[in-house]
CSV table of C-alpha atoms in Angstrom, one decimal:
chain,number,residue,atom,x,y,z
A,185,MET,CA,0.0,0.0,0.0
A,186,THR,CA,1.1,3.5,-0.7
A,187,ALA,CA,0.4,6.6,1.4
A,188,GLY,CA,-1.8,7.8,-1.5
A,189,ASP,CA,-4.1,4.9,-0.7
A,190,PHE,CA,-5.0,6.4,2.6
A,191,TYR,CA,-5.3,10.2,2.6
A,192,ARG,CA,-6.4,13.3,0.8
A,193,ILE,CA,-6.3,17.0,1.6
A,194,GLU,CA,-9.4,19.1,2.0
A,195,PHE,CA,-9.8,22.8,2.5
A,196,ARG,CA,-12.6,24.5,4.3
A,197,ILE,CA,-13.5,28.2,4.8
A,198,GLN,CA,-14.1,29.0,8.5
A,199,ASN,CA,-14.6,32.5,9.8
A,200,SER,CA,-13.2,33.8,6.5
A,201,VAL,CA,-10.0,31.7,7.0
A,202,GLN,CA,-9.0,28.9,4.7
A,203,LYS,CA,-8.1,25.8,6.6
A,204,TYR,CA,-6.5,22.7,5.3
A,205,TYR,CA,-7.3,19.2,6.7
A,206,LEU,CA,-5.9,15.8,6.4
A,207,ILE,CA,-8.7,13.4,5.6
A,208,ARG,CA,-8.7,9.6,6.1
A,209,GLU,CA,-11.4,7.7,4.4
A,210,ILE,CA,-12.3,4.0,4.5
A,211,PHE,CA,-15.2,2.2,2.7
A,212,SER,CA,-17.4,-0.5,4.2
A,213,ASP,CA,-20.8,-1.8,3.3
A,214,ALA,CA,-20.9,0.6,0.3
A,215,LYS,CA,-20.5,3.6,2.6
A,216,LYS,CA,-17.7,6.0,3.3
A,217,PHE,CA,-16.4,6.7,6.8
A,218,SER,CA,-14.0,9.6,7.3
A,219,ALA,CA,-12.0,11.4,10.0
A,220,SER,CA,-10.0,14.7,9.7
A,221,ARG,CA,-7.2,16.6,11.3
A,222,LEU,CA,-6.3,20.2,10.8
A,223,ILE,CA,-2.9,20.7,9.1
A,224,THR,CA,-2.6,24.4,8.7
A,225,SER,CA,-4.5,27.6,8.2
A,226,GLY,CA,-4.1,30.5,5.7
A,227,THR,CA,-1.7,29.1,3.2
A,228,PRO,CA,-1.6,25.7,1.6
A,229,PRO,CA,0.4,23.1,3.6
A,230,THR,CA,3.8,22.1,2.4
A,231,ARG,CA,4.7,18.4,1.7
A,232,THR,CA,6.7,18.4,4.9
A,233,GLU,CA,3.7,19.7,6.9
A,234,VAL,CA,1.3,17.1,5.3
A,235,ASN,CA,3.6,14.2,6.0
A,236,ARG,CA,4.3,15.4,9.5
A,237,CYS,CA,0.5,15.5,10.2
A,238,ALA,CA,0.0,12.0,8.7
A,239,SER,CA,2.9,10.6,10.7
A,240,LEU,CA,1.7,12.1,14.0
A,241,TYR,CA,-2.1,11.7,13.6
A,242,GLY,CA,-2.6,9.1,10.9
A,243,PHE,CA,-3.1,6.3,13.4
A,244,ASP,CA,-5.7,8.2,15.3
A,245,LEU,CA,-7.6,9.0,12.1
A,246,GLU,CA,-7.5,5.3,11.1
A,247,LEU,CA,-9.0,4.2,14.4
A,248,LYS,CA,-11.7,6.9,14.3
A,249,CYS,CA,-12.7,5.6,10.8
A,250,ILE,CA,-12.7,2.0,12.0
A,251,ALA,CA,-14.8,2.9,15.0
A,252,LYS,CA,-17.4,4.7,12.9
A,253,ALA,CA,-17.6,1.7,10.5
A,254,ALA,CA,-17.8,-0.8,13.3
A,255,LYS,CA,-20.6,1.2,15.0
A,256,TYR,CA,-22.5,1.4,11.8
A,257,ARG,CA,-22.3,-2.3,11.2
A,258,ALA,CA,-23.2,-3.2,14.8
A,259,GLU,CA,-26.4,-1.0,14.5
A,260,SER,CA,-27.4,-2.1,11.0
A,261,PHE,CA,-27.8,-5.9,11.3
A,262,SER,CA,-30.7,-7.9,12.6
A,263,TYR,CA,-30.1,-10.5,15.3
A,264,ASP,CA,-31.6,-13.8,16.3
A,265,GLN,CA,-29.9,-14.3,19.7
A,266,TYR,CA,-26.9,-12.0,20.3
A,267,ASP,CA,-28.3,-8.4,20.0
A,268,ASP,CA,-25.4,-6.9,22.0
A,269,THR,CA,-24.2,-3.7,20.3
A,270,ASP,CA,-21.1,-3.3,22.4
A,271,ALA,CA,-20.0,-6.9,21.8
A,272,VAL,CA,-20.7,-6.7,18.1
A,273,PHE,CA,-18.8,-3.4,17.9
A,274,GLU,CA,-15.7,-5.2,19.3
A,275,LEU,CA,-16.2,-8.1,16.8
A,276,GLU,CA,-16.4,-5.6,14.0
A,277,ARG,CA,-13.4,-3.7,15.1
A,278,PHE,CA,-11.5,-7.0,15.1
A,279,ARG,CA,-12.7,-7.6,11.5
A,280,LEU,CA,-11.6,-4.2,10.3
A,281,LEU,CA,-8.3,-4.1,12.1
A,282,LEU,CA,-7.5,-7.6,10.9
A,283,ALA,CA,-8.0,-6.4,7.3
A,284,ARG,CA,-5.2,-4.0,7.9
A,285,ARG,CA,-2.8,-6.5,9.4
A,286,LEU,CA,-0.1,-7.3,6.9
A,287,GLN,CA,2.4,-9.3,8.9
A,288,LEU,CA,1.0,-12.8,8.2
A,289,SER,CA,1.1,-14.1,4.6
A,290,ALA,CA,-1.7,-16.3,3.4
A,291,GLU,CA,0.6,-19.3,3.8
A,292,ASP,CA,1.3,-18.4,7.5
A,293,HIS,CA,-2.3,-18.0,8.2
A,294,THR,CA,-3.2,-21.4,6.7
A,295,ALA,CA,-0.5,-23.0,8.8
A,296,GLU,CA,-1.9,-21.4,11.9
A,297,TYR,CA,-5.4,-22.6,11.1
A,298,ILE,CA,-4.3,-26.2,10.2
A,299,ALA,CA,-2.3,-26.5,13.4
A,300,SER,CA,-5.4,-25.6,15.4
A,301,CYS,CA,-7.7,-28.2,13.8
A,302,THR,CA,-8.9,-31.3,15.7
A,303,GLY,CA,-6.5,-34.2,15.3
A,304,VAL,CA,-3.6,-32.3,13.9
A,305,THR,CA,-0.4,-33.0,15.7
A,306,PHE,CA,1.8,-30.6,13.7
A,307,THR,CA,2.8,-27.1,15.0
A,308,SER,CA,2.2,-24.2,12.7
A,309,ALA,CA,6.0,-24.0,12.0
A,310,GLU,CA,6.0,-27.7,11.1
A,311,VAL,CA,3.0,-27.2,8.8
A,312,SER,CA,4.8,-24.4,7.0
A,313,LYS,CA,8.0,-26.4,6.6
A,314,LEU,CA,6.0,-29.4,5.2
A,315,PHE,CA,4.6,-27.3,2.4
A,316,ALA,CA,7.7,-25.2,1.9
A,317,ASP,CA,10.2,-28.1,1.3
A,318,GLY,CA,8.4,-31.4,2.1
A,319,THR,CA,10.0,-31.9,5.4
A,320,ILE,CA,8.0,-34.3,7.6
A,321,PRO,CA,8.7,-33.9,11.3
A,322,ARG,CA,10.3,-36.9,13.0
A,323,GLY,CA,7.8,-39.4,14.5
A,324,LYS,CA,4.8,-38.3,12.4
A,325,THR,CA,2.7,-41.0,10.8
A,326,LEU,CA,1.4,-41.1,7.2
A,327,PRO,CA,-2.2,-40.5,8.4
A,328,GLU,CA,-1.1,-37.5,10.4
A,329,VAL,CA,0.6,-36.1,7.2
A,330,ASN,CA,-2.4,-36.9,5.1
A,331,LEU,CA,-4.7,-35.1,7.5
A,332,VAL,CA,-2.6,-31.9,7.2
A,333,GLN,CA,-2.6,-32.1,3.4
A,334,ASN,CA,-6.3,-32.7,3.3
A,335,ILE,CA,-7.1,-29.7,5.4
A,336,ALA,CA,-4.8,-27.6,3.2
A,337,ASN,CA,-6.6,-28.8,0.1
A,338,ALA,CA,-10.0,-27.9,1.8
A,339,VAL,CA,-8.7,-24.4,2.6
A,340,LYS,CA,-7.8,-23.9,-1.1
A,341,MET,CA,-11.5,-24.5,-1.9
A,342,ARG,CA,-12.6,-21.3,0.0
A,343,ASP,CA,-14.0,-18.7,-2.4
A,344,GLY,CA,-16.1,-16.5,-0.1
A,345,ARG,CA,-19.4,-18.0,-1.2
A,346,LEU,CA,-22.2,-19.1,1.1
A,347,ILE,CA,-22.0,-22.8,2.0
A,348,SER,CA,-24.0,-25.2,-0.1
A,349,VAL,CA,-24.8,-28.9,0.3
A,350,SER,CA,-22.7,-29.8,-2.6
A,351,ARG,CA,-19.8,-28.0,-1.1
A,352,ILE,CA,-20.2,-29.8,2.2
A,353,TYR,CA,-20.1,-33.2,0.5
A,354,LYS,CA,-17.1,-32.2,-1.6
A,355,LEU,CA,-15.3,-31.1,1.6
A,356,SER,CA,-16.2,-34.4,3.2
A,357,SER,CA,-14.5,-36.2,0.3
A,358,VAL,CA,-11.4,-34.0,0.3
A,359,LEU,CA,-10.9,-34.2,4.1
A,360,SER,CA,-11.3,-38.0,4.0
A,361,ALA,CA,-8.8,-38.7,1.3
A,362,ASN,CA,-6.2,-41.4,2.1
A,363,LEU,CA,-7.6,-41.7,5.6
A,364,ASP,CA,-9.5,-44.6,7.2
A,365,LYS,CA,-12.7,-42.6,7.8
A,366,ALA,CA,-16.2,-42.7,6.4
A,367,LEU,CA,-17.6,-40.1,4.1
A,368,LEU,CA,-20.6,-38.0,5.1
A,369,SER,CA,-23.8,-40.0,5.0
A,370,ALA,CA,-26.2,-39.3,2.2
A,371,ASP,CA,-29.0,-39.6,4.7
A,372,LEU,CA,-28.1,-36.1,6.0
A,373,ARG,CA,-28.7,-34.4,2.7
A,374,PRO,CA,-32.3,-33.3,3.4
A,375,VAL,CA,-31.3,-31.9,6.8
A,376,LEU,CA,-28.3,-30.1,5.3
A,377,GLU,CA,-30.4,-28.7,2.5
A,378,LYS,CA,-32.9,-27.2,4.9
A,379,ARG,CA,-30.3,-25.7,7.2
A,380,THR,CA,-28.0,-24.2,4.5
A,381,ALA,CA,-31.1,-22.7,2.8
A,382,GLU,CA,-32.1,-21.1,6.1
A,383,PHE,CA,-28.5,-19.8,6.6
A,384,SER,CA,-28.5,-18.2,3.1
A,385,ALA,CA,-31.9,-16.6,3.7
A,386,LYS,CA,-30.8,-15.1,7.0
A,387,ILE,CA,-27.7,-13.6,5.5
A,388,LYS,CA,-29.6,-12.1,2.5
A,389,ALA,CA,-32.2,-10.7,4.9
A,390,GLY,CA,-29.5,-8.7,6.8
A,391,PHE,CA,-28.9,-10.8,9.8
A,392,TYR,CA,-25.5,-10.6,11.5
A,393,PRO,CA,-23.0,-12.9,9.6
A,394,PHE,CA,-20.9,-13.9,12.6
A,395,GLU,CA,-24.0,-14.8,14.6
A,396,GLN,CA,-25.4,-16.9,11.8
A,397,CYS,CA,-22.1,-18.7,11.3
A,398,LEU,CA,-22.0,-19.6,15.0
A,399,LEU,CA,-25.7,-20.8,14.9
A,400,LEU,CA,-25.0,-22.8,11.8
A,401,TYR,CA,-22.0,-24.5,13.5
A,402,SER,CA,-24.2,-25.3,16.6
A,403,ASP,CA,-27.0,-26.7,14.5
A,404,LEU,CA,-24.7,-28.9,12.4
A,405,GLN,CA,-22.9,-30.4,15.4
A,406,GLU,CA,-25.6,-33.0,15.9
A,407,GLY,CA,-25.4,-34.4,12.4
A,408,ILE,CA,-21.7,-34.0,11.9
A,409,ALA,CA,-20.5,-34.6,15.5
A,410,ASP,CA,-18.4,-37.6,14.5
A,411,ASP,CA,-16.4,-35.5,11.9
A,412,PRO,CA,-15.1,-32.5,13.8
A,413,VAL,CA,-12.6,-31.5,11.1
A,414,LEU,CA,-15.4,-31.2,8.5
A,415,LEU,CA,-17.5,-29.2,11.0
A,416,GLU,CA,-14.6,-26.9,11.8
A,417,GLU,CA,-13.8,-26.3,8.1
A,418,ILE,CA,-17.5,-25.4,7.3
A,419,TYR,CA,-17.5,-22.9,10.2
A,420,ALA,CA,-14.0,-21.5,9.4
A,421,SER,CA,-14.6,-21.2,5.7
A,422,GLN,CA,-17.8,-19.2,6.3
A,423,LEU,CA,-16.2,-16.9,8.8
A,424,ALA,CA,-13.3,-16.3,6.5
A,425,GLY,CA,-15.7,-15.3,3.7
A,426,PHE,CA,-17.0,-12.6,5.9
A,427,GLY,CA,-13.6,-11.4,7.1
A,428,TYR,CA,-13.3,-13.1,10.4
A,429,VAL,CA,-10.2,-15.1,9.5
A,430,LEU,CA,-8.3,-15.8,12.7
A,431,PHE,CA,-10.8,-17.3,15.0
A,432,PRO,CA,-10.0,-20.7,16.6
A,433,SER,CA,-11.1,-23.6,14.3
A,434,ASN,CA,-13.4,-25.1,16.9
A,435,ALA,CA,-16.2,-22.6,17.4
A,436,PRO,CA,-16.3,-20.9,20.7
A,437,SER,CA,-19.5,-19.6,22.3
A,438,PHE,CA,-20.5,-16.0,21.5
A,439,GLU,CA,-19.2,-14.9,24.9
A,440,GLU,CA,-15.8,-16.6,24.3
A,441,ALA,CA,-15.6,-15.0,20.9
A,442,VAL,CA,-16.1,-11.6,22.3
A,443,SER,CA,-13.6,-12.2,25.0
A,444,PHE,CA,-11.1,-13.4,22.3
A,445,VAL,CA,-11.5,-10.2,20.2
A,446,ARG,CA,-11.2,-8.0,23.3
A,447,SER,CA,-7.9,-9.5,24.0
A,448,VAL,CA,-6.7,-9.4,20.4
A,449,ASN,CA,-7.8,-5.9,19.4
A,450,PRO,CA,-5.2,-4.1,21.4
A,451,ILE,CA,-2.5,-6.2,19.6
A,452,LEU,CA,-4.0,-5.4,16.2
A,453,GLU,CA,-4.1,-1.7,17.1
A,454,ARG,CA,-0.4,-1.7,17.8
A,455,GLU,CA,0.3,-3.4,14.5
A,456,VAL,CA,-1.8,-0.8,12.7
A,457,ARG,CA,0.1,1.9,14.5
A,458,ARG,CA,3.4,0.4,13.5
A,459,LEU,CA,2.3,0.1,9.8
A,460,ASN,CA,1.3,3.7,9.8
A,461,GLU,CA,4.6,4.8,11.3
A,462,GLU,CA,6.5,2.7,8.8
A,463,MET,CA,4.7,4.6,5.9
A,464,PHE,CA,6.3,7.9,7.0
A,465,ARG,CA,9.5,6.8,8.7
A,466,VAL,CA,12.6,8.8,8.0
A,467,LYS,CA,15.4,6.4,7.3
A,468,ALA,CA,19.0,7.3,8.1
A,469,GLY,CA,20.6,9.0,5.1
A,470,GLY,CA,17.3,8.8,3.1
A,471,LYS,CA,14.3,10.9,2.4
A,472,GLN,CA,10.9,10.8,4.0
A,473,LYS,CA,8.3,8.9,2.0
A,474,GLN,CA,6.1,11.3,0.2
A,475,LEU,CA,2.3,11.5,0.5
A,476,GLU,CA,0.7,11.0,-2.9
A,477,LEU,CA,-2.5,13.1,-2.8
A,478,PHE,CA,-5.6,12.3,-4.8
């Protein structure tokens, strides 16, 4: 990302004085949320003044925009069970902060997720090494390796779409490959068709996606209880499609989820601050990164 992705300059006339503001804008749910900070009055700001303002106050502007967007989302959805605006605000702050976190590559995130799945005995570092150079940790059995590979193949199927019955059965096949485990019973199809149709209808009707993913997980537990890896991937893939991509693979309760994001959000805030600072850092012997206005 460049600085130009983040900011623009706006001037306003106040008490016959022309004032120049640094504006940060973010877009969410087809809406624009913005925050501003005065740079200077009277004469147009110099590049140095603009960059100094962005360096000092860019992080605060970012958090203000995120808070506005999170508040809007928390107040805009319908709810079946968890109509708690404060809790949903924290969940949405997590979602928006996470979207700005650039430290983990897609491969690193996949490794973290796989290592958290039921039955996986690899650490995230061991998962990464397996896919990087084929290294199998000492003492791991072939079924353990196959399980890791199967989950990785299931993750590759994620495309952000709402879950369907055909996708569930495909996931069952992928996650069972080269393992001594039964495929998902065909007898469950009518139940799955009914529940996935209800899930899709609720999402389209404007119900809170995180809540609906959690309720879907809970409802599917009875029918897929003997295949926790499949159940976890259904849950995780739907959450990921809505931007909640670092939750534990085994679904927590709503209260546990809120507790999780409350503990993680301060960490994500620090990362966003660091990223903002890096955009405008003056390196020894070098020049300050310029703000490209638009």
